[in-house]
């Protein structure tokens, strides 16, 4: 049985629909719930504590799959995601961490660019929601020693991305 925790939002909706087609003999928990909007220390510490409580209560009840990020942002969101990854690997024998890039959707950087809330610069790695979901689901029955996977997207100039967003 596959249990999607939270399952809200753009990726959660796709995962919720696609897990119906996945066969597994294990009890799997996909942890896909985190406050990505408030990156303050208090908000992120709260998310971290929720995750630690979940892991500690469920580490012997099946596989825990943690959807994370490989952002290198110097903020509490990244800090507490990394702490969560470390706790999961060190305390749970049957776990996976899946790090995803920025996802193409109507939130986050895409929405900020669309609303001209930020200046475009540099490069960004992006992936479609459908590809992210397919990559997560393809790893659910993985059985090996490596516990952390980084799913690569496509690099694009943020200036080009901004032009694409404002062309359509």
mmCIF file with all atom_site columns, C-alpha atoms in Angstrom:
data_model
loop_
_atom_site.group_PDB
_atom_site.id
_atom_site.type_symbol
_atom_site.label_atom_id
_atom_site.label_alt_id
_atom_site.label_comp_id
_atom_site.label_asym_id
_atom_site.label_entity_id
_atom_site.label_seq_id
_atom_site.pdbx_PDB_ins_code
_atom_site.Cartn_x
_atom_site.Cartn_y
_atom_site.Cartn_z
_atom_site.occupancy
_atom_site.B_iso_or_equiv
_atom_site.pdbx_formal_charge
_atom_site.auth_seq_id
_atom_site.auth_comp_id
_atom_site.auth_asym_id
_atom_site.auth_atom_id
_atom_site.pdbx_PDB_model_num
ATOM 1   C CA . UNK A 1 1   ? 0.000  0.000  0.000   1.00 0.00 ? 1   UNK A CA 1
ATOM 2   C CA . UNK A 1 2   ? 1.241  3.490  -0.876  1.00 0.00 ? 2   UNK A CA 1
ATOM 3   C CA . UNK A 1 3   ? 0.406  6.297  1.532   1.00 0.00 ? 3   UNK A CA 1
ATOM 4   C CA . UNK A 1 4   ? 0.897  9.829  0.272   1.00 0.00 ? 4   UNK A CA 1
ATOM 5   C CA . UNK A 1 5   ? 1.187  12.220 3.186   1.00 0.00 ? 5   UNK A CA 1
ATOM 6   C CA . UNK A 1 6   ? -0.456 15.519 2.395   1.00 0.00 ? 6   UNK A CA 1
ATOM 7   C CA . UNK A 1 7   ? -0.688 15.002 -1.373  1.00 0.00 ? 7   UNK A CA 1
ATOM 8   C CA . UNK A 1 8   ? -1.814 18.570 -1.868  1.00 0.00 ? 8   UNK A CA 1
ATOM 9   C CA . UNK A 1 9   ? -0.378 21.009 -4.315  1.00 0.00 ? 9   UNK A CA 1
ATOM 10  C CA . UNK A 1 10  ? 0.629  20.516 -7.894  1.00 0.00 ? 10  UNK A CA 1
ATOM 11  C CA . UNK A 1 11  ? 2.993  17.561 -7.493  1.00 0.00 ? 11  UNK A CA 1
ATOM 12  C CA . UNK A 1 12  ? 0.843  15.955 -4.810  1.00 0.00 ? 12  UNK A CA 1
ATOM 13  C CA . UNK A 1 13  ? -2.191 15.939 -7.095  1.00 0.00 ? 13  UNK A CA 1
ATOM 14  C CA . UNK A 1 14  ? -0.282 14.163 -9.844  1.00 0.00 ? 14  UNK A CA 1
ATOM 15  C CA . UNK A 1 15  ? 1.272  11.665 -7.425  1.00 0.00 ? 15  UNK A CA 1
ATOM 16  C CA . UNK A 1 16  ? -2.149 10.980 -5.898  1.00 0.00 ? 16  UNK A CA 1
ATOM 17  C CA . UNK A 1 17  ? -3.534 10.082 -9.316  1.00 0.00 ? 17  UNK A CA 1
ATOM 18  C CA . UNK A 1 18  ? -0.550 8.037  -10.493 1.00 0.00 ? 18  UNK A CA 1
ATOM 19  C CA . UNK A 1 19  ? 0.005  5.924  -7.351  1.00 0.00 ? 19  UNK A CA 1
ATOM 20  C CA . UNK A 1 20  ? -3.256 4.177  -8.181  1.00 0.00 ? 20  UNK A CA 1
ATOM 21  C CA . UNK A 1 21  ? -1.376 2.399  -10.993 1.00 0.00 ? 21  UNK A CA 1
ATOM 22  C CA . UNK A 1 22  ? 1.642  1.285  -8.935  1.00 0.00 ? 22  UNK A CA 1
ATOM 23  C CA . UNK A 1 23  ? 1.904  -2.241 -7.590  1.00 0.00 ? 23  UNK A CA 1
ATOM 24  C CA . UNK A 1 24  ? 3.989  -2.850 -4.500  1.00 0.00 ? 24  UNK A CA 1
ATOM 25  C CA . UNK A 1 25  ? 4.267  -5.508 -1.834  1.00 0.00 ? 25  UNK A CA 1
ATOM 26  C CA . UNK A 1 26  ? 5.630  -3.023 0.711   1.00 0.00 ? 26  UNK A CA 1
ATOM 27  C CA . UNK A 1 27  ? 3.917  -0.482 2.871   1.00 0.00 ? 27  UNK A CA 1
ATOM 28  C CA . UNK A 1 28  ? 5.289  2.817  1.519   1.00 0.00 ? 28  UNK A CA 1
ATOM 29  C CA . UNK A 1 29  ? 4.918  6.290  2.970   1.00 0.00 ? 29  UNK A CA 1
ATOM 30  C CA . UNK A 1 30  ? 5.669  9.173  0.602   1.00 0.00 ? 30  UNK A CA 1
ATOM 31  C CA . UNK A 1 31  ? 6.372  12.222 2.744   1.00 0.00 ? 31  UNK A CA 1
ATOM 32  C CA . UNK A 1 32  ? 5.346  15.147 0.584   1.00 0.00 ? 32  UNK A CA 1
ATOM 33  C CA . UNK A 1 33  ? 4.364  17.824 3.030   1.00 0.00 ? 33  UNK A CA 1
ATOM 34  C CA . UNK A 1 34  ? 6.464  20.854 3.881   1.00 0.00 ? 34  UNK A CA 1
ATOM 35  C CA . UNK A 1 35  ? 6.006  24.603 4.207   1.00 0.00 ? 35  UNK A CA 1
ATOM 36  C CA . UNK A 1 36  ? 7.995  25.903 1.241   1.00 0.00 ? 36  UNK A CA 1
ATOM 37  C CA . UNK A 1 37  ? 6.627  29.443 1.451   1.00 0.00 ? 37  UNK A CA 1
ATOM 38  C CA . UNK A 1 38  ? 7.748  30.584 4.889   1.00 0.00 ? 38  UNK A CA 1
ATOM 39  C CA . UNK A 1 39  ? 11.494 30.063 5.073   1.00 0.00 ? 39  UNK A CA 1
ATOM 40  C CA . UNK A 1 40  ? 11.852 31.573 8.556   1.00 0.00 ? 40  UNK A CA 1
ATOM 41  C CA . UNK A 1 41  ? 13.676 29.569 11.187  1.00 0.00 ? 41  UNK A CA 1
ATOM 42  C CA . UNK A 1 42  ? 10.543 29.071 13.299  1.00 0.00 ? 42  UNK A CA 1
ATOM 43  C CA . UNK A 1 43  ? 8.435  27.807 10.397  1.00 0.00 ? 43  UNK A CA 1
ATOM 44  C CA . UNK A 1 44  ? 11.144 25.466 9.120   1.00 0.00 ? 44  UNK A CA 1
ATOM 45  C CA . UNK A 1 45  ? 11.965 24.133 12.571  1.00 0.00 ? 45  UNK A CA 1
ATOM 46  C CA . UNK A 1 46  ? 8.264  23.300 12.996  1.00 0.00 ? 46  UNK A CA 1
ATOM 47  C CA . UNK A 1 47  ? 8.309  21.342 9.706   1.00 0.00 ? 47  UNK A CA 1
ATOM 48  C CA . UNK A 1 48  ? 11.473 19.548 10.811  1.00 0.00 ? 48  UNK A CA 1
ATOM 49  C CA . UNK A 1 49  ? 9.915  18.515 14.132  1.00 0.00 ? 49  UNK A CA 1
ATOM 50  C CA . UNK A 1 50  ? 6.796  17.204 12.344  1.00 0.00 ? 50  UNK A CA 1
ATOM 51  C CA . UNK A 1 51  ? 9.012  15.130 10.075  1.00 0.00 ? 51  UNK A CA 1
ATOM 52  C CA . UNK A 1 52  ? 11.114 13.765 12.959  1.00 0.00 ? 52  UNK A CA 1
ATOM 53  C CA . UNK A 1 53  ? 7.938  12.758 14.823  1.00 0.00 ? 53  UNK A CA 1
ATOM 54  C CA . UNK A 1 54  ? 6.600  11.048 11.702  1.00 0.00 ? 54  UNK A CA 1
ATOM 55  C CA . UNK A 1 55  ? 9.848  9.134  11.105  1.00 0.00 ? 55  UNK A CA 1
ATOM 56  C CA . UNK A 1 56  ? 10.174 8.067  14.714  1.00 0.00 ? 56  UNK A CA 1
ATOM 57  C CA . UNK A 1 57  ? 6.581  6.759  14.762  1.00 0.00 ? 57  UNK A CA 1
ATOM 58  C CA . UNK A 1 58  ? 6.724  5.009  11.364  1.00 0.00 ? 58  UNK A CA 1
ATOM 59  C CA . UNK A 1 59  ? 10.319 3.873  10.788  1.00 0.00 ? 59  UNK A CA 1
ATOM 60  C CA . UNK A 1 60  ? 9.354  0.258  11.480  1.00 0.00 ? 60  UNK A CA 1
ATOM 61  C CA . UNK A 1 61  ? 6.013  0.338  9.628   1.00 0.00 ? 61  UNK A CA 1
ATOM 62  C CA . UNK A 1 62  ? 7.299  0.392  6.051   1.00 0.00 ? 62  UNK A CA 1
ATOM 63  C CA . UNK A 1 63  ? 9.477  2.339  3.647   1.00 0.00 ? 63  UNK A CA 1
ATOM 64  C CA . UNK A 1 64  ? 9.635  6.102  4.088   1.00 0.00 ? 64  UNK A CA 1
ATOM 65  C CA . UNK A 1 65  ? 10.230 8.084  0.901   1.00 0.00 ? 65  UNK A CA 1
ATOM 66  C CA . UNK A 1 66  ? 11.122 11.716 1.555   1.00 0.00 ? 66  UNK A CA 1
ATOM 67  C CA . UNK A 1 67  ? 10.715 14.172 -1.296  1.00 0.00 ? 67  UNK A CA 1
ATOM 68  C CA . UNK A 1 68  ? 13.388 16.781 -0.779  1.00 0.00 ? 68  UNK A CA 1
ATOM 69  C CA . UNK A 1 69  ? 15.328 19.427 -2.680  1.00 0.00 ? 69  UNK A CA 1
ATOM 70  C CA . UNK A 1 70  ? 18.856 19.874 -3.875  1.00 0.00 ? 70  UNK A CA 1
ATOM 71  C CA . UNK A 1 71  ? 18.627 23.614 -3.725  1.00 0.00 ? 71  UNK A CA 1
ATOM 72  C CA . UNK A 1 72  ? 21.745 25.210 -2.337  1.00 0.00 ? 72  UNK A CA 1
ATOM 73  C CA . UNK A 1 73  ? 19.922 28.263 -1.056  1.00 0.00 ? 73  UNK A CA 1
ATOM 74  C CA . UNK A 1 74  ? 21.476 29.597 2.115   1.00 0.00 ? 74  UNK A CA 1
ATOM 75  C CA . UNK A 1 75  ? 18.237 29.544 4.110   1.00 0.00 ? 75  UNK A CA 1
ATOM 76  C CA . UNK A 1 76  ? 16.440 27.617 6.842   1.00 0.00 ? 76  UNK A CA 1
ATOM 77  C CA . UNK A 1 77  ? 14.323 25.712 4.335   1.00 0.00 ? 77  UNK A CA 1
ATOM 78  C CA . UNK A 1 78  ? 17.410 24.002 2.875   1.00 0.00 ? 78  UNK A CA 1
ATOM 79  C CA . UNK A 1 79  ? 19.032 23.678 6.316   1.00 0.00 ? 79  UNK A CA 1
ATOM 80  C CA . UNK A 1 80  ? 16.094 21.809 7.845   1.00 0.00 ? 80  UNK A CA 1
ATOM 81  C CA . UNK A 1 81  ? 15.508 19.687 4.744   1.00 0.00 ? 81  UNK A CA 1
ATOM 82  C CA . UNK A 1 82  ? 19.137 18.515 5.003   1.00 0.00 ? 82  UNK A CA 1
ATOM 83  C CA . UNK A 1 83  ? 18.782 17.838 8.736   1.00 0.00 ? 83  UNK A CA 1
ATOM 84  C CA . UNK A 1 84  ? 15.657 15.807 7.961   1.00 0.00 ? 84  UNK A CA 1
ATOM 85  C CA . UNK A 1 85  ? 17.506 13.770 5.348   1.00 0.00 ? 85  UNK A CA 1
ATOM 86  C CA . UNK A 1 86  ? 20.289 13.003 7.839   1.00 0.00 ? 86  UNK A CA 1
ATOM 87  C CA . UNK A 1 87  ? 17.817 11.921 10.503  1.00 0.00 ? 87  UNK A CA 1
ATOM 88  C CA . UNK A 1 88  ? 15.929 9.676  8.097   1.00 0.00 ? 88  UNK A CA 1
ATOM 89  C CA . UNK A 1 89  ? 19.032 7.878  6.831   1.00 0.00 ? 89  UNK A CA 1
ATOM 90  C CA . UNK A 1 90  ? 20.502 7.439  10.299  1.00 0.00 ? 90  UNK A CA 1
ATOM 91  C CA . UNK A 1 91  ? 17.326 6.183  11.974  1.00 0.00 ? 91  UNK A CA 1
ATOM 92  C CA . UNK A 1 92  ? 15.359 4.263  9.336   1.00 0.00 ? 92  UNK A CA 1
ATOM 93  C CA . UNK A 1 93  ? 16.609 1.138  7.576   1.00 0.00 ? 93  UNK A CA 1
ATOM 94  C CA . UNK A 1 94  ? 14.072 1.224  4.742   1.00 0.00 ? 94  UNK A CA 1
ATOM 95  C CA . UNK A 1 95  ? 14.056 4.737  3.361   1.00 0.00 ? 95  UNK A CA 1
ATOM 96  C CA . UNK A 1 96  ? 14.681 6.774  0.244   1.00 0.00 ? 96  UNK A CA 1
ATOM 97  C CA . UNK A 1 97  ? 15.400 10.444 -0.227  1.00 0.00 ? 97  UNK A CA 1
ATOM 98  C CA . UNK A 1 98  ? 14.510 11.878 -3.610  1.00 0.00 ? 98  UNK A CA 1
ATOM 99  C CA . UNK A 1 99  ? 15.855 15.348 -4.316  1.00 0.00 ? 99  UNK A CA 1
ATOM 100 C CA . UNK A 1 100 ? 14.073 17.303 -7.030  1.00 0.00 ? 100 UNK A CA 1
ATOM 101 C CA . UNK A 1 101 ? 14.920 20.539 -8.871  1.00 0.00 ? 101 UNK A CA 1
ATOM 102 C CA . UNK A 1 102 ? 12.521 23.483 -9.319  1.00 0.00 ? 102 UNK A CA 1
ATOM 103 C CA . UNK A 1 103 ? 9.246  22.197 -10.692 1.00 0.00 ? 103 UNK A CA 1
ATOM 104 C CA . UNK A 1 104 ? 7.414  23.852 -13.575 1.00 0.00 ? 104 UNK A CA 1
ATOM 105 C CA . UNK A 1 105 ? 4.093  25.062 -12.283 1.00 0.00 ? 105 UNK A CA 1
ATOM 106 C CA . UNK A 1 106 ? 2.129  28.114 -11.315 1.00 0.00 ? 106 UNK A CA 1
ATOM 107 C CA . UNK A 1 107 ? 3.864  28.628 -7.966  1.00 0.00 ? 107 UNK A CA 1
ATOM 108 C CA . UNK A 1 108 ? 7.345  29.489 -6.754  1.00 0.00 ? 108 UNK A CA 1
ATOM 109 C CA . UNK A 1 109 ? 9.831  31.103 -9.105  1.00 0.00 ? 109 UNK A CA 1
ATOM 110 C CA . UNK A 1 110 ? 7.477  30.781 -12.068 1.00 0.00 ? 110 UNK A CA 1
ATOM 111 C CA . UNK A 1 111 ? 4.785  32.777 -10.315 1.00 0.00 ? 111 UNK A CA 1
ATOM 112 C CA . UNK A 1 112 ? 7.281  35.368 -9.042  1.00 0.00 ? 112 UNK A CA 1
ATOM 113 C CA . UNK A 1 113 ? 8.616  35.875 -12.579 1.00 0.00 ? 113 UNK A CA 1
ATOM 114 C CA . UNK A 1 114 ? 5.106  36.041 -14.033 1.00 0.00 ? 114 UNK A CA 1
ATOM 115 C CA . UNK A 1 115 ? 4.113  38.707 -11.493 1.00 0.00 ? 115 UNK A CA 1
ATOM 116 C CA . UNK A 1 116 ? 7.420  40.556 -11.935 1.00 0.00 ? 116 UNK A CA 1
ATOM 117 C CA . UNK A 1 117 ? 8.213  40.097 -8.246  1.00 0.00 ? 117 UNK A CA 1
ATOM 118 C CA . UNK A 1 118 ? 11.856 39.335 -8.955  1.00 0.00 ? 118 UNK A CA 1
ATOM 119 C CA . UNK A 1 119 ? 14.542 40.154 -11.482 1.00 0.00 ? 119 UNK A CA 1
ATOM 120 C CA . UNK A 1 120 ? 15.606 37.294 -13.758 1.00 0.00 ? 120 UNK A CA 1
ATOM 121 C CA . UNK A 1 121 ? 19.301 36.382 -13.642 1.00 0.00 ? 121 UNK A CA 1
ATOM 122 C CA . UNK A 1 122 ? 21.497 33.306 -13.754 1.00 0.00 ? 122 UNK A CA 1
ATOM 123 C CA . UNK A 1 123 ? 20.436 29.792 -14.590 1.00 0.00 ? 123 UNK A CA 1
ATOM 124 C CA . UNK A 1 124 ? 17.859 27.497 -13.067 1.00 0.00 ? 124 UNK A CA 1
ATOM 125 C CA . UNK A 1 125 ? 17.314 23.764 -13.228 1.00 0.00 ? 125 UNK A CA 1
ATOM 126 C CA . UNK A 1 126 ? 13.699 22.853 -13.933 1.00 0.00 ? 126 UNK A CA 1
ATOM 127 C CA . UNK A 1 127 ? 11.544 19.765 -14.396 1.00 0.00 ? 127 UNK A CA 1
ATOM 128 C CA . UNK A 1 128 ? 7.907  19.207 -15.280 1.00 0.00 ? 128 UNK A CA 1
ATOM 129 C CA . UNK A 1 129 ? 5.544  18.021 -12.568 1.00 0.00 ? 129 UNK A CA 1
ATOM 130 C CA . UNK A 1 130 ? 4.776  14.904 -14.614 1.00 0.00 ? 130 UNK A CA 1
ATOM 131 C CA . UNK A 1 131 ? 8.473  14.009 -14.952 1.00 0.00 ? 131 UNK A CA 1
ATOM 132 C CA . UNK A 1 132 ? 9.025  14.590 -11.239 1.00 0.00 ? 132 UNK A CA 1
ATOM 133 C CA . UNK A 1 133 ? 6.128  12.295 -10.370 1.00 0.00 ? 133 UNK A CA 1
ATOM 134 C CA . UNK A 1 134 ? 7.307  9.596  -12.793 1.00 0.00 ? 134 UNK A CA 1
ATOM 135 C CA . UNK A 1 135 ? 10.820 9.728  -11.330 1.00 0.00 ? 135 UNK A CA 1
ATOM 136 C CA . UNK A 1 136 ? 9.544  9.448  -7.750  1.00 0.00 ? 136 UNK A CA 1
ATOM 137 C CA . UNK A 1 137 ? 7.264  6.545  -8.579  1.00 0.00 ? 137 UNK A CA 1
ATOM 138 C CA . UNK A 1 138 ? 9.954  4.711  -10.559 1.00 0.00 ? 138 UNK A CA 1
ATOM 139 C CA . UNK A 1 139 ? 12.071 4.505  -7.404  1.00 0.00 ? 139 UNK A CA 1
ATOM 140 C CA . UNK A 1 140 ? 9.416  3.224  -4.989  1.00 0.00 ? 140 UNK A CA 1
ATOM 141 C CA . UNK A 1 141 ? 10.373 -0.448 -5.387  1.00 0.00 ? 141 UNK A CA 1
ATOM 142 C CA . UNK A 1 142 ? 14.123 0.201  -5.595  1.00 0.00 ? 142 UNK A CA 1
ATOM 143 C CA . UNK A 1 143 ? 16.070 -2.269 -3.491  1.00 0.00 ? 143 UNK A CA 1
ATOM 144 C CA . UNK A 1 144 ? 19.693 -1.296 -3.029  1.00 0.00 ? 144 UNK A CA 1
ATOM 145 C CA . UNK A 1 145 ? 22.183 0.262  -0.679  1.00 0.00 ? 145 UNK A CA 1
ATOM 146 C CA . UNK A 1 146 ? 22.038 3.853  -1.979  1.00 0.00 ? 146 UNK A CA 1
ATOM 147 C CA . UNK A 1 147 ? 19.355 5.785  -0.121  1.00 0.00 ? 147 UNK A CA 1
ATOM 148 C CA . UNK A 1 148 ? 19.575 9.249  -1.679  1.00 0.00 ? 148 UNK A CA 1
ATOM 149 C CA . UNK A 1 149 ? 18.765 10.087 -5.287  1.00 0.00 ? 149 UNK A CA 1
ATOM 150 C CA . UNK A 1 150 ? 19.110 13.437 -7.034  1.00 0.00 ? 150 UNK A CA 1
ATOM 151 C CA . UNK A 1 151 ? 16.830 13.713 -10.033 1.00 0.00 ? 151 UNK A CA 1
ATOM 152 C CA . UNK A 1 152 ? 18.276 16.070 -12.624 1.00 0.00 ? 152 UNK A CA 1
ATOM 153 C CA . UNK A 1 153 ? 16.172 18.463 -14.636 1.00 0.00 ? 153 UNK A CA 1
ATOM 154 C CA . UNK A 1 154 ? 17.089 20.786 -17.476 1.00 0.00 ? 154 UNK A CA 1
ATOM 155 C CA . UNK A 1 155 ? 19.189 23.920 -17.124 1.00 0.00 ? 155 UNK A CA 1
ATOM 156 C CA . UNK A 1 156 ? 17.791 27.116 -18.593 1.00 0.00 ? 156 UNK A CA 1
ATOM 157 C CA . UNK A 1 157 ? 18.680 30.776 -18.397 1.00 0.00 ? 157 UNK A CA 1
ATOM 158 C CA . UNK A 1 158 ? 16.250 32.569 -16.081 1.00 0.00 ? 158 UNK A CA 1
ATOM 159 C CA . UNK A 1 159 ? 16.166 35.457 -18.581 1.00 0.00 ? 159 UNK A CA 1
ATOM 160 C CA . UNK A 1 160 ? 15.025 33.004 -21.286 1.00 0.00 ? 160 UNK A CA 1
ATOM 161 C CA . UNK A 1 161 ? 12.512 31.472 -18.895 1.00 0.00 ? 161 UNK A CA 1
ATOM 162 C CA . UNK A 1 162 ? 11.171 34.939 -18.092 1.00 0.00 ? 162 UNK A CA 1
ATOM 163 C CA . UNK A 1 163 ? 10.761 35.654 -21.829 1.00 0.00 ? 163 UNK A CA 1
ATOM 164 C CA . UNK A 1 164 ? 8.887  32.360 -22.303 1.00 0.00 ? 164 UNK A CA 1
ATOM 165 C CA . UNK A 1 165 ? 6.559  33.136 -19.394 1.00 0.00 ? 165 UNK A CA 1
ATOM 166 C CA . UNK A 1 166 ? 5.735  36.594 -20.721 1.00 0.00 ? 166 UNK A CA 1
ATOM 167 C CA . UNK A 1 167 ? 5.295  35.481 -24.345 1.00 0.00 ? 167 UNK A CA 1
ATOM 168 C CA . UNK A 1 168 ? 2.254  33.308 -23.710 1.00 0.00 ? 168 UNK A CA 1
#
